[in-house]
Amino acid sequence: MSTPLQPSDEQAKVITGCLLLLSIIALAGVFYVTQAVLVPFVIAIFIATIVTPLVDLLVLKWKMPQIIAISLTLLLVLTFGFLICMTLIYSTQQVIYKAENQYSEKFGIFINSVFEAAKEADDLPVRKLEEDTKEPQPETPDQKEATPEAPPTVIVDDGEAVAAEKPEIGWFQKMGIDLDTLKKATMDYMRNSLKSIAVSTMQSALNFTTTSFFVAIFVIFLLAGRDPNAVVKNEIYFEIEQKIRSYISTKLVLSLITGTLVGVTLKLFGLELALVFAILTFLLNFIPSVGSVIATLLPIPVAFAQFSDSPWTIAGVILIPGGIQMAIGNGIEPKLMGEGLQLHPVTVLLALSFWTLLWGPIGAILAVPITAAIRIVLMRFESGRTAGNLLAGILPGGSTTVA
């Protein structure tokens, strides 16, 4: 009787890896299709993770009934969410008003000045060549006004005086570019772009408000169904909760400080929509690596429109908030995070790309905590430790990390 063939350890790992890859692809499709429900649910999970210590304090130490503790916590969460929604709606109205009125006019003036400068630069060689070919003749002021300009003359070898040829046309005309037509097209494109920005901003604010409603419902049920005494007994859940809570809490405080400092700085410069940029800085700081860069570059169009005659002010609007972002993101945050979530920078970038592709900006914000939770779960199983170590940058067969 023949014995069945047993796969070797390497074959078993390959099979496990292939199955894991197929599972990831299948789950990605499910996540993409069900994002309207899953996004509010995942946000609610992280919010509940942050506020559960307050519920535990009220129930376990202050001996408060669970229903009252949950009600007080929900009241705090809903108040905070309501303030954020109202601030976003107000900021959106300011963006729409200024985009359709003030900035449209200011960008028009700026574009006009740019094209006028281009015209002068294009005509400069023509005027210079005309002045060089013209013979100097003393004229009285009256003659300058009354006598029309005659074409310059050039003496050739046979002694005949002939009129000099008109110099070549400018570079733009030589390339077949009509500056007037190009200016009109640029103005139309700028107006349409400002309108589309205003409309998309309003749609984003409405979507955020709708999502917040579902998030609030999920938070209510998550807190109501949670037993403070049973959570500590589950080691995996406890580890995930502790690490994710530490990460989100630290990130929340640092993002709030960064947004406040950037908003105050922009307000001192007199930049319009400083409150809007402060809120965006607070939200974008949850996106690792690229969020702070985007937050620094966002005020540039408004700064150019408002301070077009003051380049030093524009430089200050860009450089000082950028310095604040670098000081907090590269100096303070790593010391407070410590070991953090044990994710390699390459893993963070890949997770950022993956979850942004699935869920958009919300996915970019949730990418790091979701990936960290997946790694914690993988490290609890023998078959998933290789993948968990790869997420931390540890190569198979040793403790060497990826450079």
PDB file of N, CA and C in Angstrom, residues 312-360:
ATOM      1  N   TRP A 312       7.973  87.809  -0.841  1.00  0.00           N
ATOM      2  CA  TRP A 312       8.449  87.370   0.468  1.00  0.00           C
ATOM      3  C   TRP A 312       7.306  86.834   1.331  1.00  0.00           C
ATOM      4  N   THR A 313       6.132  87.430   1.196  1.00  0.00           N
ATOM      5  CA  THR A 313       4.969  86.920   1.930  1.00  0.00           C
ATOM      6  C   THR A 313       4.582  85.537   1.430  1.00  0.00           C
ATOM      7  N   ILE A 314       4.629  85.342   0.116  1.00  0.00           N
ATOM      8  CA  ILE A 314       4.324  84.026  -0.458  1.00  0.00           C
ATOM      9  C   ILE A 314       5.321  82.989   0.059  1.00  0.00           C
ATOM     10  N   ALA A 315       6.599  83.366   0.095  1.00  0.00           N
ATOM     11  CA  ALA A 315       7.624  82.445   0.605  1.00  0.00           C
ATOM     12  C   ALA A 315       7.379  82.103   2.076  1.00  0.00           C
ATOM     13  N   GLY A 316       6.973  83.095   2.873  1.00  0.00           N
ATOM     14  CA  GLY A 316       6.684  82.834   4.282  1.00  0.00           C
ATOM     15  C   GLY A 316       5.501  81.914   4.476  1.00  0.00           C
ATOM     16  N   VAL A 317       4.463  82.105   3.637  1.00  0.00           N
ATOM     17  CA  VAL A 317       3.277  81.255   3.725  1.00  0.00           C
ATOM     18  C   VAL A 317       3.629  79.796   3.427  1.00  0.00           C
ATOM     19  N   ILE A 318       4.625  79.573   2.593  1.00  0.00           N
ATOM     20  CA  ILE A 318       5.011  78.206   2.226  1.00  0.00           C
ATOM     21  C   ILE A 318       6.041  77.640   3.202  1.00  0.00           C
ATOM     22  N   LEU A 319       7.074  78.412   3.515  1.00  0.00           N
ATOM     23  CA  LEU A 319       8.220  77.879   4.254  1.00  0.00           C
ATOM     24  C   LEU A 319       7.946  77.694   5.742  1.00  0.00           C
ATOM     25  N   ILE A 320       7.269  78.641   6.378  1.00  0.00           N
ATOM     26  CA  ILE A 320       7.050  78.525   7.825  1.00  0.00           C
ATOM     27  C   ILE A 320       6.132  77.353   8.166  1.00  0.00           C
ATOM     28  N   PRO A 321       4.955  77.198   7.519  1.00  0.00           N
ATOM     29  CA  PRO A 321       4.172  75.971   7.782  1.00  0.00           C
ATOM     30  C   PRO A 321       4.935  74.697   7.433  1.00  0.00           C
ATOM     31  N   GLY A 322       5.735  74.746   6.357  1.00  0.00           N
ATOM     32  CA  GLY A 322       6.549  73.575   6.036  1.00  0.00           C
ATOM     33  C   GLY A 322       7.548  73.243   7.130  1.00  0.00           C
ATOM     34  N   GLY A 323       8.155  74.268   7.732  1.00  0.00           N
ATOM     35  CA  GLY A 323       9.068  74.045   8.846  1.00  0.00           C
ATOM     36  C   GLY A 323       8.363  73.459  10.059  1.00  0.00           C
ATOM     37  N   ILE A 324       7.139  73.923  10.326  1.00  0.00           N
ATOM     38  CA  ILE A 324       6.355  73.363  11.440  1.00  0.00           C
ATOM     39  C   ILE A 324       6.069  71.884  11.191  1.00  0.00           C
ATOM     40  N   GLN A 325       5.690  71.558   9.950  1.00  0.00           N
ATOM     41  CA  GLN A 325       5.410  70.160   9.617  1.00  0.00           C
ATOM     42  C   GLN A 325       6.645  69.292   9.808  1.00  0.00           C
ATOM     43  N   MET A 326       7.805  69.773   9.363  1.00  0.00           N
ATOM     44  CA  MET A 326       9.032  68.980   9.479  1.00  0.00           C
ATOM     45  C   MET A 326       9.457  68.821  10.931  1.00  0.00           C
ATOM     46  N   ALA A 327       9.337  69.890  11.721  1.00  0.00           N
ATOM     47  CA  ALA A 327       9.764  69.820  13.123  1.00  0.00           C
ATOM     48  C   ALA A 327       8.920  68.826  13.906  1.00  0.00           C
ATOM     49  N   ILE A 328       7.609  68.853  13.696  1.00  0.00           N
ATOM     50  CA  ILE A 328       6.730  67.938  14.439  1.00  0.00           C
ATOM     51  C   ILE A 328       6.793  66.530  13.861  1.00  0.00           C
ATOM     52  N   GLY A 329       6.756  66.426  12.516  1.00  0.00           N
ATOM     53  CA  GLY A 329       6.719  65.102  11.891  1.00  0.00           C
ATOM     54  C   GLY A 329       8.017  64.335  11.990  1.00  0.00           C
ATOM     55  N   ASN A 330       9.163  65.022  11.887  1.00  0.00           N
ATOM     56  CA  ASN A 330      10.458  64.342  11.901  1.00  0.00           C
ATOM     57  C   ASN A 330      11.183  64.428  13.235  1.00  0.00           C
ATOM     58  N   GLY A 331      10.776  65.355  14.104  1.00  0.00           N
ATOM     59  CA  GLY A 331      11.465  65.521  15.375  1.00  0.00           C
ATOM     60  C   GLY A 331      10.681  65.003  16.569  1.00  0.00           C
ATOM     61  N   ILE A 332       9.454  65.485  16.737  1.00  0.00           N
ATOM     62  CA  ILE A 332       8.679  65.146  17.936  1.00  0.00           C
ATOM     63  C   ILE A 332       7.969  63.803  17.785  1.00  0.00           C
ATOM     64  N   GLU A 333       7.339  63.586  16.622  1.00  0.00           N
ATOM     65  CA  GLU A 333       6.512  62.383  16.448  1.00  0.00           C
ATOM     66  C   GLU A 333       7.286  61.080  16.608  1.00  0.00           C
ATOM     67  N   PRO A 334       8.493  60.915  16.007  1.00  0.00           N
ATOM     68  CA  PRO A 334       9.203  59.646  16.207  1.00  0.00           C
ATOM     69  C   PRO A 334       9.544  59.352  17.671  1.00  0.00           C
ATOM     70  N   LYS A 335       9.839  60.379  18.461  1.00  0.00           N
ATOM     71  CA  LYS A 335      10.165  60.156  19.875  1.00  0.00           C
ATOM     72  C   LYS A 335       8.933  59.720  20.662  1.00  0.00           C
ATOM     73  N   LEU A 336       7.769  60.284  20.318  1.00  0.00           N
ATOM     74  CA  LEU A 336       6.549  59.903  21.027  1.00  0.00           C
ATOM     75  C   LEU A 336       6.040  58.533  20.593  1.00  0.00           C
ATOM     76  N   MET A 337       6.238  58.194  19.330  1.00  0.00           N
ATOM     77  CA  MET A 337       5.747  56.908  18.824  1.00  0.00           C
ATOM     78  C   MET A 337       6.570  55.734  19.346  1.00  0.00           C
ATOM     79  N   GLY A 338       7.878  55.955  19.587  1.00  0.00           N
ATOM     80  CA  GLY A 338       8.723  54.848  20.030  1.00  0.00           C
ATOM     81  C   GLY A 338       8.831  53.795  18.943  1.00  0.00           C
ATOM     82  N   GLU A 339       8.595  52.523  19.324  1.00  0.00           N
ATOM     83  CA  GLU A 339       8.613  51.447  18.341  1.00  0.00           C
ATOM     84  C   GLU A 339       7.448  51.559  17.367  1.00  0.00           C
ATOM     85  N   GLY A 340       6.384  52.200  17.796  1.00  0.00           N
ATOM     86  CA  GLY A 340       5.254  52.410  16.912  1.00  0.00           C
ATOM     87  C   GLY A 340       4.551  51.113  16.567  1.00  0.00           C
ATOM     88  N   LEU A 341       4.149  51.008  15.303  1.00  0.00           N
ATOM     89  CA  LEU A 341       3.377  49.856  14.851  1.00  0.00           C
ATOM     90  C   LEU A 341       4.252  48.813  14.171  1.00  0.00           C
ATOM     91  N   GLN A 342       5.566  49.026  14.153  1.00  0.00           N
ATOM     92  CA  GLN A 342       6.517  48.069  13.589  1.00  0.00           C
ATOM     93  C   GLN A 342       6.190  47.772  12.124  1.00  0.00           C
ATOM     94  N   LEU A 343       6.021  48.823  11.357  1.00  0.00           N
ATOM     95  CA  LEU A 343       5.790  48.701   9.920  1.00  0.00           C
ATOM     96  C   LEU A 343       6.947  49.363   9.183  1.00  0.00           C
ATOM     97  N   HIS A 344       7.464  48.671   8.179  1.00  0.00           N
ATOM     98  CA  HIS A 344       8.555  49.226   7.384  1.00  0.00           C
ATOM     99  C   HIS A 344       8.037  50.383   6.530  1.00  0.00           C
ATOM    100  N   PRO A 345       8.859  51.405   6.254  1.00  0.00           N
ATOM    101  CA  PRO A 345       8.398  52.525   5.406  1.00  0.00           C
ATOM    102  C   PRO A 345       7.877  52.093   4.043  1.00  0.00           C
ATOM    103  N   VAL A 346       8.498  51.065   3.447  1.00  0.00           N
ATOM    104  CA  VAL A 346       7.990  50.567   2.162  1.00  0.00           C
ATOM    105  C   VAL A 346       6.597  49.973   2.337  1.00  0.00           C
ATOM    106  N   THR A 347       6.389  49.264   3.452  1.00  0.00           N
ATOM    107  CA  THR A 347       5.061  48.717   3.745  1.00  0.00           C
ATOM    108  C   THR A 347       4.037  49.833   3.901  1.00  0.00           C
ATOM    109  N   VAL A 348       4.436  50.922   4.555  1.00  0.00           N
ATOM    110  CA  VAL A 348       3.520  52.060   4.743  1.00  0.00           C
ATOM    111  C   VAL A 348       3.121  52.658   3.395  1.00  0.00           C
ATOM    112  N   LEU A 349       4.091  52.829   2.493  1.00  0.00           N
ATOM    113  CA  LEU A 349       3.783  53.399   1.183  1.00  0.00           C
ATOM    114  C   LEU A 349       2.892  52.472   0.358  1.00  0.00           C
ATOM    115  N   LEU A 350       3.184  51.162   0.398  1.00  0.00           N
ATOM    116  CA  LEU A 350       2.347  50.219  -0.345  1.00  0.00           C
ATOM    117  C   LEU A 350       0.932  50.160   0.233  1.00  0.00           C
ATOM    118  N   ALA A 351       0.836  50.169   1.563  1.00  0.00           N
ATOM    119  CA  ALA A 351      -0.493  50.176   2.186  1.00  0.00           C
ATOM    120  C   ALA A 351      -1.242  51.461   1.854  1.00  0.00           C
ATOM    121  N   LEU A 352      -0.522  52.561   1.836  1.00  0.00           N
ATOM    122  CA  LEU A 352      -1.137  53.840   1.485  1.00  0.00           C
ATOM    123  C   LEU A 352      -1.698  53.796   0.069  1.00  0.00           C
ATOM    124  N   SER A 353      -0.927  53.256  -0.866  1.00  0.00           N
ATOM    125  CA  SER A 353      -1.392  53.156  -2.253  1.00  0.00           C
ATOM    126  C   SER A 353      -2.580  52.205  -2.371  1.00  0.00           C
ATOM    127  N   PHE A 354      -2.495  51.062  -1.688  1.00  0.00           N
ATOM    128  CA  PHE A 354      -3.544  50.047  -1.790  1.00  0.00           C
ATOM    129  C   PHE A 354      -4.879  50.558  -1.252  1.00  0.00           C
ATOM    130  N   TRP A 355      -4.872  51.094  -0.032  1.00  0.00           N
ATOM    131  CA  TRP A 355      -6.131  51.520   0.577  1.00  0.00           C
ATOM    132  C   TRP A 355      -6.667  52.805  -0.045  1.00  0.00           C
ATOM    133  N   THR A 356      -5.784  53.652  -0.558  1.00  0.00           N
ATOM    134  CA  THR A 356      -6.263  54.826  -1.288  1.00  0.00           C
ATOM    135  C   THR A 356      -6.951  54.409  -2.577  1.00  0.00           C
ATOM    136  N   LEU A 357      -6.420  53.395  -3.249  1.00  0.00           N
ATOM    137  CA  LEU A 357      -7.049  52.880  -4.461  1.00  0.00           C
ATOM    138  C   LEU A 357      -8.428  52.310  -4.170  1.00  0.00           C
ATOM    139  N   LEU A 358      -8.597  51.688  -3.004  1.00  0.00           N
ATOM    140  CA  LEU A 358      -9.877  51.080  -2.666  1.00  0.00           C
ATOM    141  C   LEU A 358     -10.893  52.096  -2.154  1.00  0.00           C
ATOM    142  N   TRP A 359     -10.474  52.921  -1.194  1.00  0.00           N
ATOM    143  CA  TRP A 359     -11.423  53.767  -0.480  1.00  0.00           C
ATOM    144  C   TRP A 359     -11.168  55.261  -0.613  1.00  0.00           C
ATOM    145  N   GLY A 360     -10.238  55.664  -1.435  1.00  0.00           N
ATOM    146  CA  GLY A 360      -9.997  57.085  -1.642  1.00  0.00           C
ATOM    147  C   GLY A 360      -9.276  57.729  -0.465  1.00  0.00           C
TER     148      GLY A 360
END
